[in-house]
Amino acid sequence: IPLILFLVLISFLARGLFLNPQEIPSPLIGKNLPDLKLPSLINDSYMVKSDDLKGGPYLLNVFASWCLPCLEEHPLLLELSESGKLDVYGLNYKDQPKNALRWLEENGNPYKAIGIDADGAYSIDLGVYGVPESFLVDSEGVIAFKHVGPLNKDVIKNKILKKLKTLPEISE
């Protein structure tokens, strides 16, 4: 019996080694985005709130100026934002505001609004493992898709934009 239990345990552990970390399931898929009320990175006197984001589907991108993979995906976020296919909002994770502002000035700003998550508490509510992560949210504030790691053209085209077409408010 101990040998059988050991073999079962080893099989579960071995299976875990082969999972793609970008496809980690989120318990928040199909649920409302946690209530958002964070200071704005761009406007000191403004709070970015959940109600501000409703009205159309959008992509919420968790990023930081110290994150190298964030820089890798950034041109794609700019392209997506400029295409008009999807609004992009930012969540600045555990970053110094002055560093984030300088980073956006140097690399461009694809975000309609950016909330500051200085202590990472909101990111914990989202189930963020690290940066970057992106969430496709429908017009009612329900999370439809989560991507862990930097976005690439394939993920944007074959997952995010494909999922976007299935959301009720934009189906043809």
C-alpha atoms as a printed R data frame, in Angstrom:
    type eleno elety resid chain resno       x      y       z
1   ATOM     1    CA   ILE     A     1   0.000  0.000   0.000
2   ATOM     2    CA   PRO     A     2   2.779  2.565   0.750
3   ATOM     3    CA   LEU     A     3   4.310  1.873  -2.657
4   ATOM     4    CA   ILE     A     4   0.968  2.455  -4.399
5   ATOM     5    CA   LEU     A     5   0.432  5.727  -2.502
6   ATOM     6    CA   PHE     A     6   3.964  6.805  -3.386
7   ATOM     7    CA   LEU     A     7   3.405  6.080  -7.084
8   ATOM     8    CA   VAL     A     8   0.096  7.998  -7.086
9   ATOM     9    CA   LEU     A     9   1.795 10.986  -5.430
10  ATOM    10    CA   ILE     A    10   4.670 10.869  -7.938
11  ATOM    11    CA   SER     A    11   2.221 10.777 -10.873
12  ATOM    12    CA   PHE     A    12   0.431 13.918  -9.600
13  ATOM    13    CA   LEU     A    13   3.719 15.738  -9.099
14  ATOM    14    CA   ALA     A    14   5.010 14.689 -12.522
15  ATOM    15    CA   ARG     A    15   1.806 15.941 -14.161
16  ATOM    16    CA   GLY     A    16   2.273 19.323 -12.465
17  ATOM    17    CA   LEU     A    17   5.726 19.680 -13.985
18  ATOM    18    CA   PHE     A    18   4.261 19.613 -17.481
19  ATOM    19    CA   LEU     A    19   1.488 22.189 -16.975
20  ATOM    20    CA   ASN     A    20   1.902 25.455 -18.846
21  ATOM    21    CA   PRO     A    21   2.081 28.246 -16.225
22  ATOM    22    CA   GLN     A    22   0.346 30.615 -18.664
23  ATOM    23    CA   GLU     A    23  -2.726 28.392 -18.532
24  ATOM    24    CA   ILE     A    24  -3.175 28.408 -14.767
25  ATOM    25    CA   PRO     A    25  -6.940 28.336 -14.247
26  ATOM    26    CA   SER     A    26  -8.417 31.276 -12.389
27  ATOM    27    CA   PRO     A    27 -11.334 30.849 -10.000
28  ATOM    28    CA   LEU     A    28 -12.416 34.363 -11.024
29  ATOM    29    CA   ILE     A    29 -13.325 33.439 -14.616
30  ATOM    30    CA   GLY     A    30 -17.062 34.085 -14.929
31  ATOM    31    CA   LYS     A    31 -17.122 36.218 -11.786
32  ATOM    32    CA   ASN     A    32 -17.132 39.968 -11.298
33  ATOM    33    CA   LEU     A    33 -13.850 41.813 -11.167
34  ATOM    34    CA   PRO     A    34 -13.149 42.583  -7.490
35  ATOM    35    CA   ASP     A    35 -14.328 46.070  -6.537
36  ATOM    36    CA   LEU     A    36 -11.688 48.533  -7.687
37  ATOM    37    CA   LYS     A    37 -10.891 51.865  -6.070
38  ATOM    38    CA   LEU     A    38  -7.253 52.848  -6.473
39  ATOM    39    CA   PRO     A    39  -5.390 56.139  -6.862
40  ATOM    40    CA   SER     A    40  -4.695 57.122 -10.460
41  ATOM    41    CA   LEU     A    41  -1.107 57.078 -11.677
42  ATOM    42    CA   ILE     A    42  -1.771 59.924 -14.111
43  ATOM    43    CA   ASN     A    43  -4.037 62.220 -12.057
44  ATOM    44    CA   ASP     A    44  -3.238 62.573  -8.326
45  ATOM    45    CA   SER     A    45  -6.706 63.886  -7.505
46  ATOM    46    CA   TYR     A    46  -8.568 60.997  -9.174
47  ATOM    47    CA   MET     A    47  -9.454 57.464  -8.059
48  ATOM    48    CA   VAL     A    48  -9.796 54.700 -10.666
49  ATOM    49    CA   LYS     A    49 -13.036 52.866  -9.803
50  ATOM    50    CA   SER     A    50 -14.821 49.773 -11.106
51  ATOM    51    CA   ASP     A    51 -17.766 51.839 -12.367
52  ATOM    52    CA   ASP     A    52 -15.393 53.868 -14.567
53  ATOM    53    CA   LEU     A    53 -14.440 50.728 -16.475
54  ATOM    54    CA   LYS     A    54 -17.925 49.422 -17.286
55  ATOM    55    CA   GLY     A    55 -19.635 50.083 -20.592
56  ATOM    56    CA   GLY     A    56 -17.572 47.992 -22.941
57  ATOM    57    CA   PRO     A    57 -15.231 45.027 -22.805
58  ATOM    58    CA   TYR     A    58 -11.657 45.879 -21.867
59  ATOM    59    CA   LEU     A    59  -8.290 44.400 -21.065
60  ATOM    60    CA   LEU     A    60  -6.861 44.992 -17.588
61  ATOM    61    CA   ASN     A    61  -3.080 44.670 -17.735
62  ATOM    62    CA   VAL     A    62  -0.997 44.308 -14.568
63  ATOM    63    CA   PHE     A    63   2.459 45.810 -15.141
64  ATOM    64    CA   ALA     A    64   5.473 47.432 -13.465
65  ATOM    65    CA   SER     A    65   8.384 49.535 -14.667
66  ATOM    66    CA   TRP     A    66  10.863 47.049 -13.151
67  ATOM    67    CA   CYS     A    67   9.337 44.126 -15.083
68  ATOM    68    CA   LEU     A    68  11.331 43.083 -18.174
69  ATOM    69    CA   PRO     A    69   8.552 40.890 -19.653
70  ATOM    70    CA   CYS     A    70   6.230 43.917 -19.345
71  ATOM    71    CA   LEU     A    71   8.546 45.800 -21.688
72  ATOM    72    CA   GLU     A    72   8.439 42.824 -24.079
73  ATOM    73    CA   GLU     A    73   4.621 42.921 -24.366
74  ATOM    74    CA   HIS     A    74   4.297 46.716 -24.277
75  ATOM    75    CA   PRO     A    75   4.455 47.348 -28.073
76  ATOM    76    CA   LEU     A    76   1.592 44.874 -28.517
77  ATOM    77    CA   LEU     A    77  -0.498 46.710 -25.908
78  ATOM    78    CA   LEU     A    78   0.159 49.974 -27.753
79  ATOM    79    CA   GLU     A    79  -0.890 48.338 -31.027
80  ATOM    80    CA   LEU     A    80  -4.026 46.839 -29.462
81  ATOM    81    CA   SER     A    81  -4.999 50.152 -27.896
82  ATOM    82    CA   GLU     A    82  -4.429 52.103 -31.117
83  ATOM    83    CA   SER     A    83  -6.453 49.556 -33.126
84  ATOM    84    CA   GLY     A    84  -9.609 50.521 -31.223
85  ATOM    85    CA   LYS     A    85 -10.632 46.856 -30.940
86  ATOM    86    CA   LEU     A    86 -10.350 46.860 -27.166
87  ATOM    87    CA   ASP     A    87  -9.796 49.442 -24.437
88  ATOM    88    CA   VAL     A    88  -6.746 48.761 -22.290
89  ATOM    89    CA   TYR     A    89  -6.527 49.728 -18.616
90  ATOM    90    CA   GLY     A    90  -3.461 49.373 -16.430
91  ATOM    91    CA   LEU     A    91  -2.786 48.236 -12.908
92  ATOM    92    CA   ASN     A    92   0.648 49.404 -11.765
93  ATOM    93    CA   TYR     A    93   1.916 46.708  -9.406
94  ATOM    94    CA   LYS     A    94   4.267 47.400  -6.466
95  ATOM    95    CA   ASP     A    95   6.035 50.181  -8.313
96  ATOM    96    CA   GLN     A    96   7.219 53.698  -7.591
97  ATOM    97    CA   PRO     A    97   4.850 56.124  -9.374
98  ATOM    98    CA   LYS     A    98   7.730 58.283 -10.638
99  ATOM    99    CA   ASN     A    99   9.395 55.200 -12.166
100 ATOM   100    CA   ALA     A   100   6.142 54.062 -13.788
101 ATOM   101    CA   LEU     A   101   5.492 57.535 -15.226
102 ATOM   102    CA   ARG     A   102   9.032 57.732 -16.631
103 ATOM   103    CA   TRP     A   103   8.657 54.204 -18.106
104 ATOM   104    CA   LEU     A   104   5.376 55.177 -19.814
105 ATOM   105    CA   GLU     A   105   6.912 58.415 -21.100
106 ATOM   106    CA   GLU     A   106   9.795 56.477 -22.661
107 ATOM   107    CA   ASN     A   107   7.712 53.595 -24.051
108 ATOM   108    CA   GLY     A   108   4.283 55.098 -24.713
109 ATOM   109    CA   ASN     A   109   1.021 54.841 -22.812
110 ATOM   110    CA   PRO     A   110  -1.601 52.377 -24.133
111 ATOM   111    CA   TYR     A   111  -3.816 52.720 -21.053
112 ATOM   112    CA   LYS     A   112  -7.066 54.687 -20.770
113 ATOM   113    CA   ALA     A   113  -6.534 54.830 -16.997
114 ATOM   114    CA   ILE     A   114  -4.020 53.332 -14.580
115 ATOM   115    CA   GLY     A   115  -4.601 52.412 -10.951
116 ATOM   116    CA   ILE     A   116  -1.718 52.242  -8.492
117 ATOM   117    CA   ASP     A   117  -1.528 48.997  -6.504
118 ATOM   118    CA   ALA     A   118   1.434 50.045  -4.355
119 ATOM   119    CA   ASP     A   119   1.160 47.274  -1.771
120 ATOM   120    CA   GLY     A   120  -0.199 44.585  -4.108
121 ATOM   121    CA   ALA     A   121  -3.404 44.116  -2.072
122 ATOM   122    CA   TYR     A   122  -5.728 44.517  -5.072
123 ATOM   123    CA   SER     A   123  -3.566 42.144  -7.116
124 ATOM   124    CA   ILE     A   124  -3.995 39.526  -4.387
125 ATOM   125    CA   ASP     A   125  -7.775 39.910  -4.783
126 ATOM   126    CA   LEU     A   126  -7.302 39.277  -8.518
127 ATOM   127    CA   GLY     A   127  -5.173 36.195  -7.888
128 ATOM   128    CA   VAL     A   128  -2.131 37.705  -9.596
129 ATOM   129    CA   TYR     A   129   0.937 35.449  -9.465
130 ATOM   130    CA   GLY     A   130   3.336 38.062 -10.837
131 ATOM   131    CA   VAL     A   131   3.685 40.592 -13.604
132 ATOM   132    CA   PRO     A   132   2.644 40.826 -16.325
133 ATOM   133    CA   GLU     A   133  -0.842 39.374 -16.222
134 ATOM   134    CA   SER     A   134  -3.858 40.396 -18.268
135 ATOM   135    CA   PHE     A   135  -7.594 39.994 -17.749
136 ATOM   136    CA   LEU     A   136 -10.274 40.287 -20.423
137 ATOM   137    CA   VAL     A   137 -13.335 41.788 -18.737
138 ATOM   138    CA   ASP     A   138 -16.786 42.064 -20.355
139 ATOM   139    CA   SER     A   139 -18.991 45.157 -20.309
140 ATOM   140    CA   GLU     A   140 -20.683 44.048 -17.070
141 ATOM   141    CA   GLY     A   141 -17.372 43.696 -15.222
142 ATOM   142    CA   VAL     A   142 -17.180 39.893 -15.456
143 ATOM   143    CA   ILE     A   143 -13.750 38.331 -16.032
144 ATOM   144    CA   ALA     A   144 -13.882 36.316 -19.261
145 ATOM   145    CA   PHE     A   145 -10.216 35.345 -19.682
146 ATOM   146    CA   LYS     A   146  -6.898 35.534 -17.821
147 ATOM   147    CA   HIS     A   147  -3.386 35.327 -19.255
148 ATOM   148    CA   VAL     A   148  -0.316 34.871 -17.057
149 ATOM   149    CA   GLY     A   149   2.951 36.205 -18.478
150 ATOM   150    CA   PRO     A   150   3.721 38.525 -21.370
151 ATOM   151    CA   LEU     A   151   1.186 38.787 -24.171
152 ATOM   152    CA   ASN     A   152   2.271 37.877 -27.672
153 ATOM   153    CA   LYS     A   153   0.594 38.220 -31.071
154 ATOM   154    CA   ASP     A   154  -0.736 34.669 -30.958
155 ATOM   155    CA   VAL     A   155  -2.395 35.140 -27.543
156 ATOM   156    CA   ILE     A   156  -3.931 38.459 -28.586
157 ATOM   157    CA   LYS     A   157  -5.247 37.130 -31.900
158 ATOM   158    CA   ASN     A   158  -6.229 33.564 -31.014
159 ATOM   159    CA   LYS     A   159  -7.320 33.930 -27.419
160 ATOM   160    CA   ILE     A   160  -8.194 37.500 -26.445
161 ATOM   161    CA   LEU     A   161  -9.744 38.767 -29.693
162 ATOM   162    CA   LYS     A   162 -11.360 35.381 -30.331
163 ATOM   163    CA   LYS     A   163 -12.895 35.388 -26.837
164 ATOM   164    CA   LEU     A   164 -13.917 39.024 -27.350
165 ATOM   165    CA   LYS     A   165 -16.043 37.969 -30.321
166 ATOM   166    CA   THR     A   166 -17.980 35.525 -28.133
167 ATOM   167    CA   LEU     A   167 -19.015 38.112 -25.555
168 ATOM   168    CA   PRO     A   168 -22.749 38.871 -25.869
169 ATOM   169    CA   GLU     A   169 -22.432 42.646 -26.177
170 ATOM   170    CA   ILE     A   170 -20.399 42.459 -29.377
171 ATOM   171    CA   SER     A   171 -21.606 39.284 -31.064
172 ATOM   172    CA   GLU     A   172 -22.822 39.722 -34.593
